[in-house]
PDB file of C-alpha atoms in Angstrom:
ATOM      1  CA  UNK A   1       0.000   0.000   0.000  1.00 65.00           C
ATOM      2  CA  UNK A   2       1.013   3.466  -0.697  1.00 65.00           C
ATOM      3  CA  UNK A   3       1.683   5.364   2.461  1.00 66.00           C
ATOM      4  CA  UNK A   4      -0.758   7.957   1.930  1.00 70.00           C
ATOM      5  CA  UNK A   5      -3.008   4.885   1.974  1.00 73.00           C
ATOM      6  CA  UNK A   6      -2.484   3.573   5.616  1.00 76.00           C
ATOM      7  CA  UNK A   7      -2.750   6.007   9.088  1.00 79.00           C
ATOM      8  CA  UNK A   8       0.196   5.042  11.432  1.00 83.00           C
ATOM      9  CA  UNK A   9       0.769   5.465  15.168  1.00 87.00           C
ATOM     10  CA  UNK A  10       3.719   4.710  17.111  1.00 90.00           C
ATOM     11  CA  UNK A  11       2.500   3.386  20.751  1.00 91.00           C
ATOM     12  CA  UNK A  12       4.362   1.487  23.687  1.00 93.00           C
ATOM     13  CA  UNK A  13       2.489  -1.163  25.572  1.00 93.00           C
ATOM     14  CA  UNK A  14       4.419  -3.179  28.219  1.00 94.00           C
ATOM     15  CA  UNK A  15       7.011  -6.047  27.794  1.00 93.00           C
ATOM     16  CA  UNK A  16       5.334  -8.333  29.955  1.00 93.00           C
ATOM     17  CA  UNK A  17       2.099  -9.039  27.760  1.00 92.00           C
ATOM     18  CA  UNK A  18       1.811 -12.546  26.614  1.00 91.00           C
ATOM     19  CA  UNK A  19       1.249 -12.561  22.437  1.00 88.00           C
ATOM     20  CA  UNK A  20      -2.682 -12.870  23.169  1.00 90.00           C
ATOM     21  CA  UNK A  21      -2.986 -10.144  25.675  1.00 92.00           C
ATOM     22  CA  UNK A  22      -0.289  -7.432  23.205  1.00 90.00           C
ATOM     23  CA  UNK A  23      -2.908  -8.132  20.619  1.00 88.00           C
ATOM     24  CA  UNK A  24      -5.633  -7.675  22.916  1.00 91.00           C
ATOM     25  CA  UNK A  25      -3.597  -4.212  23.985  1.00 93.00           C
ATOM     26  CA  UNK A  26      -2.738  -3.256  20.498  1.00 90.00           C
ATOM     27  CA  UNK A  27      -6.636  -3.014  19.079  1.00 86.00           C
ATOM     28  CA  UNK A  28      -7.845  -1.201  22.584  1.00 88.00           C
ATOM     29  CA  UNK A  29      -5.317   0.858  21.383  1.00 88.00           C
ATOM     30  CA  UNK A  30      -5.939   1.356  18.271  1.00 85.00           C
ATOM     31  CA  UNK A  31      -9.673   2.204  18.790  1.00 83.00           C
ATOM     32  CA  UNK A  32      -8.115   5.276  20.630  1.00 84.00           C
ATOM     33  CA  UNK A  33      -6.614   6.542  17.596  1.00 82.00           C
ATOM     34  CA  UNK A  34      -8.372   5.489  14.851  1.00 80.00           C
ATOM     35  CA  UNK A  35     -12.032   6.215  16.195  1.00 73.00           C
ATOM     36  CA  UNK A  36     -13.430   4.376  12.745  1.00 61.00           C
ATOM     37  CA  UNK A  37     -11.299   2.011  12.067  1.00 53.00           C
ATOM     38  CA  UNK A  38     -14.157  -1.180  12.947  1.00 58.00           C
ATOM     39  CA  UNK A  39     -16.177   0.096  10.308  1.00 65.00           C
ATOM     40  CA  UNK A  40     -13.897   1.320   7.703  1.00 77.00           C
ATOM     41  CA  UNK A  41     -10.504  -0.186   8.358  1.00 78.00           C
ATOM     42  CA  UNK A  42      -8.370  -2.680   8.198  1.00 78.00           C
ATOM     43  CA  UNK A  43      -5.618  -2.554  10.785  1.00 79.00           C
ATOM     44  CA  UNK A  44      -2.381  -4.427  11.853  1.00 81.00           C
ATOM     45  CA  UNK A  45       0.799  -3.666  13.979  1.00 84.00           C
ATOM     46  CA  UNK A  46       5.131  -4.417  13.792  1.00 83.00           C
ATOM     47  CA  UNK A  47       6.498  -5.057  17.348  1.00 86.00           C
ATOM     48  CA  UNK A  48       9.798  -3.486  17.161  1.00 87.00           C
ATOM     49  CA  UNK A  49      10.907  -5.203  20.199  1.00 88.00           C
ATOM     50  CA  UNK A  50      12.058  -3.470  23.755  1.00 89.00           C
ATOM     51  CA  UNK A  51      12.169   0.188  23.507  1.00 84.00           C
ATOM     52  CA  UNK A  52      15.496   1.643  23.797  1.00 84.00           C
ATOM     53  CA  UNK A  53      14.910   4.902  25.864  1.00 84.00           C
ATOM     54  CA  UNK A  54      12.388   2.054  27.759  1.00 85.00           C
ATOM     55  CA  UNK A  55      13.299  -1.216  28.046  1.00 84.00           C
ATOM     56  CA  UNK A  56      10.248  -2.625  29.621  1.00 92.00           C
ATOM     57  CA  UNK A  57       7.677  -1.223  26.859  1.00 93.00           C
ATOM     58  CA  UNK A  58       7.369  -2.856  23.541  1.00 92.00           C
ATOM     59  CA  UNK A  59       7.841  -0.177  20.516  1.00 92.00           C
ATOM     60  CA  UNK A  60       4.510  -0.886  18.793  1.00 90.00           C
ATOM     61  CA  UNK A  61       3.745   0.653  15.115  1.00 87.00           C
ATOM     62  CA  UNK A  62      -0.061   0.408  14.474  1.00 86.00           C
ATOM     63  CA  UNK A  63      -0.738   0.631  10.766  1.00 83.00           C
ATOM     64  CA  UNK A  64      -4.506   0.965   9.757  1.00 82.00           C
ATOM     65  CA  UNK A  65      -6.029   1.226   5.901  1.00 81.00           C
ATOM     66  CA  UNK A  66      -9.043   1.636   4.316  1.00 79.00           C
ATOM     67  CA  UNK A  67     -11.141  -1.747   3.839  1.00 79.00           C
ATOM     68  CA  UNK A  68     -11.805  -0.455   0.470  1.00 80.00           C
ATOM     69  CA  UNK A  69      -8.305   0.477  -0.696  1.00 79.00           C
ATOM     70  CA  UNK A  70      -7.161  -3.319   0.406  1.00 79.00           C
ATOM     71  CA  UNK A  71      -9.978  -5.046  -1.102  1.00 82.00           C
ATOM     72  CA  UNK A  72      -9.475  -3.068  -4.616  1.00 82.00           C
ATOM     73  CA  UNK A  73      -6.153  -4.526  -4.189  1.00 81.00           C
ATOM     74  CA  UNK A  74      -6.982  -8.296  -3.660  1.00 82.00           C
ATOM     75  CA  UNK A  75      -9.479  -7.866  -6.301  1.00 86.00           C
ATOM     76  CA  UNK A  76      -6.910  -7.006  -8.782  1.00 84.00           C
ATOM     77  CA  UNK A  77      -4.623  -9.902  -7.776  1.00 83.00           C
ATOM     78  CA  UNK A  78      -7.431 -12.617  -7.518  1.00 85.00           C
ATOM     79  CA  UNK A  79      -8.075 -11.450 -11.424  1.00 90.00           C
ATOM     80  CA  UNK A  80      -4.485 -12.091 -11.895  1.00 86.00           C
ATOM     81  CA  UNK A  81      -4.384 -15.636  -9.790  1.00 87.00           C
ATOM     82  CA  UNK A  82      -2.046 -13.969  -7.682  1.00 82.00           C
ATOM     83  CA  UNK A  83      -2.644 -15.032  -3.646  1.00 77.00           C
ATOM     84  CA  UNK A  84      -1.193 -13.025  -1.673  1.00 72.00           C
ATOM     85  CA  UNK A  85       0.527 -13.707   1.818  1.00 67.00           C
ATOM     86  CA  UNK A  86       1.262 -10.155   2.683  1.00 65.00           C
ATOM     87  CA  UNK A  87      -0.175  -6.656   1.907  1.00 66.00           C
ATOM     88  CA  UNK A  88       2.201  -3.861   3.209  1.00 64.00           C
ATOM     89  CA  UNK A  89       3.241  -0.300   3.138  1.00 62.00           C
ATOM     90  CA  UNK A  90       5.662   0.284   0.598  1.00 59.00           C
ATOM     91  CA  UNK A  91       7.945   1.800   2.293  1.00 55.00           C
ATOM     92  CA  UNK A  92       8.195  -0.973   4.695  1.00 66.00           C
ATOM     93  CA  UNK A  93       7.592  -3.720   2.539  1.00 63.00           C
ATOM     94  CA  UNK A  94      11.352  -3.390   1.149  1.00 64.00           C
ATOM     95  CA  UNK A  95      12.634  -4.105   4.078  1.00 66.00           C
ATOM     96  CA  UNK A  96      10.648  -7.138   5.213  1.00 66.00           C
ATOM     97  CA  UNK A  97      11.070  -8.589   1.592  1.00 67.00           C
ATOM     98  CA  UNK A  98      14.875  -8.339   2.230  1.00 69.00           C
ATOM     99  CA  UNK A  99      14.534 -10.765   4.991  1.00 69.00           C
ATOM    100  CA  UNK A 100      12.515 -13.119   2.872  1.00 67.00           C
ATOM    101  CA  UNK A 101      14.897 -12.852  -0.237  1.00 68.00           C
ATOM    102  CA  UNK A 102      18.189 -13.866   1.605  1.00 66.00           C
ATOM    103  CA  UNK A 103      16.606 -16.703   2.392  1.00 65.00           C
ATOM    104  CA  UNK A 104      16.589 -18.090  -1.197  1.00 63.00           C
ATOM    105  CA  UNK A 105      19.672 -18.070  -2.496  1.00 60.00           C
ATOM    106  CA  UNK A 106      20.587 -20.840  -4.542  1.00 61.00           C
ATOM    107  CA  UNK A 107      22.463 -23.020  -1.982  1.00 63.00           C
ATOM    108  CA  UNK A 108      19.139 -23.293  -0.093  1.00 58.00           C
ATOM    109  CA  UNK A 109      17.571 -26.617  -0.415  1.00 60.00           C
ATOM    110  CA  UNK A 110      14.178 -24.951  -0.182  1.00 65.00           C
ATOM    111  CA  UNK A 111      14.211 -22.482  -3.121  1.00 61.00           C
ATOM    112  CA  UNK A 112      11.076 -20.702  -3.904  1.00 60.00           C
ATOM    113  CA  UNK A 113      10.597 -17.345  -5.682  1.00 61.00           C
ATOM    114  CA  UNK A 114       9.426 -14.677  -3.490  1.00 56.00           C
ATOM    115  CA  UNK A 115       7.998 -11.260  -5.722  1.00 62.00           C
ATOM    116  CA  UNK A 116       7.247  -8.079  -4.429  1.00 61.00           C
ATOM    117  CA  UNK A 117       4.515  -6.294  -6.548  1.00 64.00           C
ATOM    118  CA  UNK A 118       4.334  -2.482  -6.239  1.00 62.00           C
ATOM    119  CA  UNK A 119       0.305  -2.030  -7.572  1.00 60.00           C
ATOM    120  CA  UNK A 120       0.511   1.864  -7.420  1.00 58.00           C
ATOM    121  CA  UNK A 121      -2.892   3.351  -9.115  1.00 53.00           C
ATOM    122  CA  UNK A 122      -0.673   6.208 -10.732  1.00 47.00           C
TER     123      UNK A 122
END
């Protein structure tokens, strides 16, 4: 998604949270900052791990998009019997795909193609 596309909000929630109870945390959370985003949006978070300035608080990024801008997108890749695993911001989506793409190099037994699709409407 294009970043104008998505609303973001950098939170902290505490290091002690088991996974259930950080999501739990992370959508009270996010109903505090994006009011709508039940009926309109679509909404997921990156736990950057312990904070540095405070190392008991998780550095949380919540990331929230229109439901319409995401399903226009899987539309347009069901048409092209595309499935998709991931749908991310652009500008993070580089980064995350670097991870992915070191993985497959040819002296891994495993080798699968991993592509990253940039479906800008301009």
């Amino acid at each position: 998604l294009n970043g104008a596309d998505v609303l973001l909000k950098e939170i902290k929630l505490p290091a002690n949270l088991s996974s259930s109870e950080l999501e739990f945390a992370v959508h009270s959370q996010a109903e505090k900052y994006f009011n709508k985003f039940r009926c309109e949006y679509s909404l997921d978070f990156h736990n950057f791990g312990l904070s540095d300035e405070e190392p008991r608080w998780f550095k949380i990024l919540l990331v929230a998009s229109r439901n319409d801008r995401v399903s226009r997108l899987m539309e347009a890749l069901n048409k092209a019997n595309i499935s998709p695993e991931v749908i991310d911001v652009e500008y993070f989506a580089l980064q995350r795909a670097t991870a992915l793409l070191a993985d497959q190099l040819p002296l891994n037994p495993n080798f699968s193609t991993t592509a990253m699709m940039n479906l800008d409407e301009q």
